[in-house]
mmCIF file of C-alpha atoms in Angstrom:
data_model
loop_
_atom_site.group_PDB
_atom_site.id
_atom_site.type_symbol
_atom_site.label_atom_id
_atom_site.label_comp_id
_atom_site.label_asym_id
_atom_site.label_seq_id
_atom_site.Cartn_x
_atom_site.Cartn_y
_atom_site.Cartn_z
ATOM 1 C CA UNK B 1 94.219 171.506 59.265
ATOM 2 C CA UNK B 2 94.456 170.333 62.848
ATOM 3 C CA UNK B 3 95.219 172.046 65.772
ATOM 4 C CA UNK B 4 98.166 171.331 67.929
ATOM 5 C CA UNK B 5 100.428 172.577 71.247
ATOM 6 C CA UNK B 6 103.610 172.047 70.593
ATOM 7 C CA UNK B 7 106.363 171.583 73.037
ATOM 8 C CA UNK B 8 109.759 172.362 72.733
ATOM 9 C CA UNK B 9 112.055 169.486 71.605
ATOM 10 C CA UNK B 10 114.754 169.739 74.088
ATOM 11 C CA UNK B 11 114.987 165.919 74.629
ATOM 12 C CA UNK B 12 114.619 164.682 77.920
ATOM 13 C CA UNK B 13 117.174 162.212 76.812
ATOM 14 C CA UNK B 14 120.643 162.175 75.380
ATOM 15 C CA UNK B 15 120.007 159.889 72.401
ATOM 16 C CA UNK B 16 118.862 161.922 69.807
ATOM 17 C CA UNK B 17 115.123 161.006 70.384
ATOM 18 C CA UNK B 18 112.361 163.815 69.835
ATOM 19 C CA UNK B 19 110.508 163.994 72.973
ATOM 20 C CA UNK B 20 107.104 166.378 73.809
ATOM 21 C CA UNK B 21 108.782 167.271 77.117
ATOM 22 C CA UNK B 22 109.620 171.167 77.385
ATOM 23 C CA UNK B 23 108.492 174.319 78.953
ATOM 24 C CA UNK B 24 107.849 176.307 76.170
ATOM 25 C CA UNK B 25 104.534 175.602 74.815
ATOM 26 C CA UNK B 26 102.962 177.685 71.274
ATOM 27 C CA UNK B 27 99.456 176.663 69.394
ATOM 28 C CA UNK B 28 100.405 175.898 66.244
ATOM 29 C CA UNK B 29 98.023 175.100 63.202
ATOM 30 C CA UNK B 30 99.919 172.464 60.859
ATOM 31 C CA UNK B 31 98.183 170.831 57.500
ATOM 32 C CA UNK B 32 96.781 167.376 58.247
ATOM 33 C CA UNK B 33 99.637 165.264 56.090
ATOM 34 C CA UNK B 34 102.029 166.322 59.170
ATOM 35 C CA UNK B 35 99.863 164.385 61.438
ATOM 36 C CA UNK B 36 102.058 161.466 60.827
ATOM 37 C CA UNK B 37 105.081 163.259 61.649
ATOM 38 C CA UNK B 38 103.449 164.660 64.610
ATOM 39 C CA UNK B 39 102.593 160.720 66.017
ATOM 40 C CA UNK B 40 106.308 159.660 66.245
ATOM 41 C CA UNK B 41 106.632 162.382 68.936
ATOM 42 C CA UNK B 42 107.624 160.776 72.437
ATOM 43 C CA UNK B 43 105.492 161.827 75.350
ATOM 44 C CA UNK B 44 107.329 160.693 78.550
ATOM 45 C CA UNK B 45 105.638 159.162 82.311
ATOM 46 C CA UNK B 46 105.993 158.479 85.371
ATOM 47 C CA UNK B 47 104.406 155.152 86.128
ATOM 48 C CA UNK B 48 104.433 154.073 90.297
ATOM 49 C CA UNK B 49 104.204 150.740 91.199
ATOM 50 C CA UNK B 50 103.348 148.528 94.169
ATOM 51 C CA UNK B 51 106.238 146.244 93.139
ATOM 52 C CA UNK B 52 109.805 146.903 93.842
ATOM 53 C CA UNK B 53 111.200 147.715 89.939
ATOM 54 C CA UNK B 54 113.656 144.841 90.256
ATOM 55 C CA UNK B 55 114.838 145.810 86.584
ATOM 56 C CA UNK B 56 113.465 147.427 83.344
ATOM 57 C CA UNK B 57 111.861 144.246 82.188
ATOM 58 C CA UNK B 58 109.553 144.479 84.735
ATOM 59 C CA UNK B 59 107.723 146.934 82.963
ATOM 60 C CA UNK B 60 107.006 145.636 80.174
ATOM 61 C CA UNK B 61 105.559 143.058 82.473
ATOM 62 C CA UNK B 62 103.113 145.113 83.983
ATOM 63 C CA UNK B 63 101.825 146.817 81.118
ATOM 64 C CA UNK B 64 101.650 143.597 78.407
ATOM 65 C CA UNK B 65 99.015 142.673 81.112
ATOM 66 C CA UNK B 66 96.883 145.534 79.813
ATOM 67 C CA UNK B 67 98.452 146.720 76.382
ATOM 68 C CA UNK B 68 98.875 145.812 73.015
ATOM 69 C CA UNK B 69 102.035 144.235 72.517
ATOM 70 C CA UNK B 70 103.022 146.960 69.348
ATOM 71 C CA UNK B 71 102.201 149.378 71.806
ATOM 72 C CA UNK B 72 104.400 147.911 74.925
ATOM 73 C CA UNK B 73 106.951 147.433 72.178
ATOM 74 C CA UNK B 74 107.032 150.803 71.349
ATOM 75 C CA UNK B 75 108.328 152.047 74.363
ATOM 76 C CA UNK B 76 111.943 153.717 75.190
ATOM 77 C CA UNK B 77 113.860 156.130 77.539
ATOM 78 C CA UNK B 78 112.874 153.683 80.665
ATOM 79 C CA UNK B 79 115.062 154.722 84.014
ATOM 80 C CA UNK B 80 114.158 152.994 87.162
ATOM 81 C CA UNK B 81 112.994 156.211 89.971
ATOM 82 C CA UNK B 82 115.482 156.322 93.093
ATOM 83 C CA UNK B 83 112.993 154.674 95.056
ATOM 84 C CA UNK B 84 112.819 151.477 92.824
ATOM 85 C CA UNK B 85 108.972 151.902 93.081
ATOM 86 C CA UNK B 86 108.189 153.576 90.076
ATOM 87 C CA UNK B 87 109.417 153.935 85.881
ATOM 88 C CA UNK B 88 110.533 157.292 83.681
ATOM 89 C CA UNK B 89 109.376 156.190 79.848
ATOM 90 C CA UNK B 90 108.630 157.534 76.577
ATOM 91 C CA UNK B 91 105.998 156.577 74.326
ATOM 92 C CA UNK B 92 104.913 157.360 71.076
ATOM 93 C CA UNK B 93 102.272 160.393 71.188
ATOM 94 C CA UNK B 94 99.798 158.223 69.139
ATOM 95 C CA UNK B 95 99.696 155.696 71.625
ATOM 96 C CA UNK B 96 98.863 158.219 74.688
ATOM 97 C CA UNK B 97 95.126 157.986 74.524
ATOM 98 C CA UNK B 98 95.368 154.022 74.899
ATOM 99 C CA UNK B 99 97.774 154.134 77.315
ATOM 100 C CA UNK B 100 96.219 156.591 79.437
ATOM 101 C CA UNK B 101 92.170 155.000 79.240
ATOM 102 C CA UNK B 102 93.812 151.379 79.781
ATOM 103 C CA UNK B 103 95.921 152.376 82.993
ATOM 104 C CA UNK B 104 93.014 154.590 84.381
ATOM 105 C CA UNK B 105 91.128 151.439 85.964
ATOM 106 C CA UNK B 106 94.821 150.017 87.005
ATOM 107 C CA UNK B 107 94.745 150.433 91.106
ATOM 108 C CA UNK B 108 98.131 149.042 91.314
ATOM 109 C CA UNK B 109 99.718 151.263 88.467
ATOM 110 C CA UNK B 110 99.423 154.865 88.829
ATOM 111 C CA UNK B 111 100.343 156.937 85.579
ATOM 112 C CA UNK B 112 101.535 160.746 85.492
ATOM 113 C CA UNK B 113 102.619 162.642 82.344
ATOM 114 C CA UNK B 114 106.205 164.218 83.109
ATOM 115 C CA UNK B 115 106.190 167.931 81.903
ATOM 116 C CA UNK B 116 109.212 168.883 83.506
ATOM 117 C CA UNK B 117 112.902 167.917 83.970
ATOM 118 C CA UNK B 118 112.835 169.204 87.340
ATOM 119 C CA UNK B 119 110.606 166.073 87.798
ATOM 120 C CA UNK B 120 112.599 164.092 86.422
ATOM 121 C CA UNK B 121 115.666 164.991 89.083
ATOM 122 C CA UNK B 122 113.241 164.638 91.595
ATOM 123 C CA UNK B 123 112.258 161.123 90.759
ATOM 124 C CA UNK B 124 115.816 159.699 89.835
ATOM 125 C CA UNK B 125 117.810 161.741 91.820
ATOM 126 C CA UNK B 126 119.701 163.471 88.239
ATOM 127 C CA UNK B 127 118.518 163.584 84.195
ATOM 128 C CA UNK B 128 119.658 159.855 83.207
ATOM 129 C CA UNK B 129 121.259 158.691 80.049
ATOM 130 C CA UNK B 130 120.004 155.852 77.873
ATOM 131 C CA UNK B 131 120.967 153.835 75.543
ATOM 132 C CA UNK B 132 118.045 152.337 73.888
ATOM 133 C CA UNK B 133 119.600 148.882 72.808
ATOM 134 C CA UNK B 134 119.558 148.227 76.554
ATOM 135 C CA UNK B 135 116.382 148.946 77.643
ATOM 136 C CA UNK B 136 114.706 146.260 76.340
ATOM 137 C CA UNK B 137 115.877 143.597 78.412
ATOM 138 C CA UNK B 138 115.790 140.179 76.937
ATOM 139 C CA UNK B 139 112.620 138.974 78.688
ATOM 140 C CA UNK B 140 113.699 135.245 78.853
ATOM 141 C CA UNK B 141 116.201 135.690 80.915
ATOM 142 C CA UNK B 142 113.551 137.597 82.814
ATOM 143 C CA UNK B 143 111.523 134.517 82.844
ATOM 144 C CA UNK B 144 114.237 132.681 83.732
ATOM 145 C CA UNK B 145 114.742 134.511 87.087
ATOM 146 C CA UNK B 146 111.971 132.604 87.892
ATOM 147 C CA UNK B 147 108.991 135.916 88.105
ATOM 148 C CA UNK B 148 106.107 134.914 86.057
ATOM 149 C CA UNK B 149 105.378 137.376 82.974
ATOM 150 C CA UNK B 150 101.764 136.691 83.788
ATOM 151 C CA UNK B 151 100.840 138.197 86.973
ATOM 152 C CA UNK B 152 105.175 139.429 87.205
ATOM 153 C CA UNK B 153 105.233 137.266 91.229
ATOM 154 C CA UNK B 154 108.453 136.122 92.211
ATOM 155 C CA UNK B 155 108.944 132.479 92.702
ATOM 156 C CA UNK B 156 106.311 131.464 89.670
ATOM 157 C CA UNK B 157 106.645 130.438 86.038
ATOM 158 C CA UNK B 158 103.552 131.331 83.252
ATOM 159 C CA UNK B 159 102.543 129.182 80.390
ATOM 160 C CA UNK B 160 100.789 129.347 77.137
ATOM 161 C CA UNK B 161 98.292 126.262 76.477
ATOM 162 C CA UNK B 162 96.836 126.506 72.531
ATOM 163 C CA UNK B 163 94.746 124.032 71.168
ATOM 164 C CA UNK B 164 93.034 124.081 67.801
ATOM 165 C CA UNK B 165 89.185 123.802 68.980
ATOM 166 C CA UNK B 166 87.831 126.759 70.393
ATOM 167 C CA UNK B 167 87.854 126.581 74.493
ATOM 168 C CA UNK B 168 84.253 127.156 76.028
ATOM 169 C CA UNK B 169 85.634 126.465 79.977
ATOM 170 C CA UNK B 170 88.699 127.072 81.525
ATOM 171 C CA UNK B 171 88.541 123.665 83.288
ATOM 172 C CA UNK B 172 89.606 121.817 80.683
ATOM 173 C CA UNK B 173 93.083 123.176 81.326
ATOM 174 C CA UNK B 174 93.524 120.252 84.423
ATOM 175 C CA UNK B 175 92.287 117.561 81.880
ATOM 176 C CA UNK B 176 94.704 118.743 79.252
ATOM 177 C CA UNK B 177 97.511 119.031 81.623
ATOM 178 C CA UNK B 178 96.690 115.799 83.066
ATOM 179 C CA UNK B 179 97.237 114.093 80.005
ATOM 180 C CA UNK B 180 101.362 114.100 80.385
ATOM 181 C CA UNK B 181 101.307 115.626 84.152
ATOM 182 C CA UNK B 182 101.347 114.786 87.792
ATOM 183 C CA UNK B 183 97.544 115.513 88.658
ATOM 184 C CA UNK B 184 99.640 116.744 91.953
ATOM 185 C CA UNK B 185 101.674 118.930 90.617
ATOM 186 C CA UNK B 186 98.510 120.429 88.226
ATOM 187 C CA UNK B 187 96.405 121.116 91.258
ATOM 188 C CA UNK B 188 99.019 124.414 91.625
ATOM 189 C CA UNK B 189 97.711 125.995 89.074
ATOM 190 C CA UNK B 190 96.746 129.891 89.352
ATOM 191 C CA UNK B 191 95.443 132.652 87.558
ATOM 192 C CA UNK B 192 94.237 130.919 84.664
ATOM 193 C CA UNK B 193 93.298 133.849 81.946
ATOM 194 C CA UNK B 194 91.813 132.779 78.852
ATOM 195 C CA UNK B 195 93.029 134.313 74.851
ATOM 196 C CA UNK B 196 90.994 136.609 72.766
ATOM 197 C CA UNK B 197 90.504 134.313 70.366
ATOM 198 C CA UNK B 198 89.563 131.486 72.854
ATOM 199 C CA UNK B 199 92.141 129.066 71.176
ATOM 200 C CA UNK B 200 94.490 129.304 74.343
ATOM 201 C CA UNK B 201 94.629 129.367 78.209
ATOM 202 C CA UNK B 202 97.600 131.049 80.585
ATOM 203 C CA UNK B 203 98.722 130.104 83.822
ATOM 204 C CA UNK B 204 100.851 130.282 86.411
ATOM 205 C CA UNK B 205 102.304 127.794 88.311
ATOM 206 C CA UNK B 206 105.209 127.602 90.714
ATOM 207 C CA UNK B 207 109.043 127.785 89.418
ATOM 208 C CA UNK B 208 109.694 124.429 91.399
ATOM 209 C CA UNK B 209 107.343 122.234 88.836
ATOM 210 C CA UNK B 210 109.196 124.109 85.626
ATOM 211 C CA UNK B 211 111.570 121.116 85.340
ATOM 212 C CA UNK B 212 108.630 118.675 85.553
ATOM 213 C CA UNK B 213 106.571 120.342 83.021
ATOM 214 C CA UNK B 214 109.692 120.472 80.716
ATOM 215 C CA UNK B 215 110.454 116.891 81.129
ATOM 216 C CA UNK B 216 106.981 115.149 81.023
ATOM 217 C CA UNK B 217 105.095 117.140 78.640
ATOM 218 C CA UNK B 218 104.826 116.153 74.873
ATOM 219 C CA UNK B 219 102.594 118.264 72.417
ATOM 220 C CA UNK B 220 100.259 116.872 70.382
ATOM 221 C CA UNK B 221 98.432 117.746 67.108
ATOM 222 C CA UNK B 222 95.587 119.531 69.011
ATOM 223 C CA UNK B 223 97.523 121.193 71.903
ATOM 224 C CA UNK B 224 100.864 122.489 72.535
ATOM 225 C CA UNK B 225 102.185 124.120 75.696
ATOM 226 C CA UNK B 226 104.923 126.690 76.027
ATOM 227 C CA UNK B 227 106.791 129.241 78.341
ATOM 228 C CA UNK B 228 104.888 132.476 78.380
ATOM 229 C CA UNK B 229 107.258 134.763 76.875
ATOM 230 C CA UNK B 230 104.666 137.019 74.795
ATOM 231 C CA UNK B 231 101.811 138.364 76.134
ATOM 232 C CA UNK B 232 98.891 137.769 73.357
ATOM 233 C CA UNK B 233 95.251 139.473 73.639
ATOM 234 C CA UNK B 234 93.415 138.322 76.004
ATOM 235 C CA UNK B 235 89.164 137.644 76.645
ATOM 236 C CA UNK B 236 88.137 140.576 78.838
ATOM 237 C CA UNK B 237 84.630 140.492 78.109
ATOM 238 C CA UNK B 238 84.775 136.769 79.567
ATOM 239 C CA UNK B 239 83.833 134.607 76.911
ATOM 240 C CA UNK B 240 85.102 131.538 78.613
ATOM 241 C CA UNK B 241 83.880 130.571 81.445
ATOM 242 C CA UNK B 242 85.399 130.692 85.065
ATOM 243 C CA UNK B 243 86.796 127.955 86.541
ATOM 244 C CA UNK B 244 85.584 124.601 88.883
ATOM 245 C CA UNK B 245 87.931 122.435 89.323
ATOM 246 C CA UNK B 246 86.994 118.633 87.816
ATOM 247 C CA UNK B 247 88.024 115.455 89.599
ATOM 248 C CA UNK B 248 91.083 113.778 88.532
#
């Protein structure tokens, strides 16, 4: 057996999704098989940002930066707050504890658990409706608005290097790049992150050079370079090394 609180299931939403959010709490001990069950209950947030919420796409932005993408994917109910500084969500209850430990450390994104829908008028001025085929916004045309699904600033582009030998410095990028590029153009560059797997580098550059990119580039059987349009794990423990920019 395993011991739970349960909340009432008065849905903070009008779509027919179970959410934990209630008033009414009761202990309840339930055999272990229901634990499944028990996982597909939403929890819903409150997640403040820095960053005007321009639209709903924006956070899955922020949060790809730090979370799995089956766990970003996972996510429902959002409602931009009155303010357009902060997100309403739900999330799957078995995703809480890795939400919660991964946005702890986040100074720019600051998480609360909504317990109330009294907080939820509060934030977004009345108890929204959703419809769920809408809130996840097709994130190309996101892309396309020219905000970089990297680091989610206005005015840039992101982009996914691979290669098929395993990258040991993240300077290699330029001399990649500078194979089919204008060395001038390169030289904007930012925010180079390297992938879990060290087969890949992302970066941002600005929205200007997209058309250049597009035009000049050519893959080749060792590399390939694409528009950052899923976020894939990425080398926190800094496996590859930082960057020094080489001479052209």
């Amino acid at each position: 057996f395993a011991n739970y609180c349960m909340m009432s299931q008065d849905s903070l939403f009008d779509n027919g999704n179970k959410s934990s959010l209630g008033n009414e709490n009761a202990a309840s001990n339930l055999p272990v098989s229901i634990e499944q069950e028990l996982s597909e209950l939403d929890v819903t947030y409150y997640l403040r940002t820095k960053n005007t919420a321009k639209n709903k796409a924006s956070l899955y932005i922020s949060l790809f930066y730090c979370l799995e993408i089956e766990v970003v994917n996972s996510i429902s109910n959002v409602v931009i707050t009155r303010d357009q500084h902060g997100f309403i969500f739900s999330i799957p209850s078995r995703y809480v504890t890795r939400l919660e430990e991964r946005l702890e450390n986040q100074p720019k994104l600051i998480l609360e658990r909504i317990t109330s829908l009294t907080e939820v008028e509060q934030l977004c001025g009345c108890v929204p409706s959703t419809n769920d085929d809408k809130d996840k916004m097709d994130i190309q045309d996101f892309v396309s608005d020219k905000v970089s699904f990297l680091t989610s600033r206005s005015g840039y582009v992101a982009y996914h290097l691979r290669t098929t030998k395993p990258i040991k410095r993240k300077e290699i990028l330029y001399k990649m790049l500078w194979r089919c590029l204008d060395p001038s153009i390169v030289k904007h560059i930012s925010d180079i992150q390297g992938t879990k797997d060290k087969l890949g580098l992302l970066f941002d550059i600005p929205a200007e050079y997209k058309s250049h990119i597009d035009e000049c580039w050519q893959n080749s059987p060792s590399d390939s370079l694409q528009l950052l349009v899923e976020m894939p794990k990425l080398d926190v423990d800094g496996n590859i090394d930082s960057v020094n920019v080489p001479n052209e």
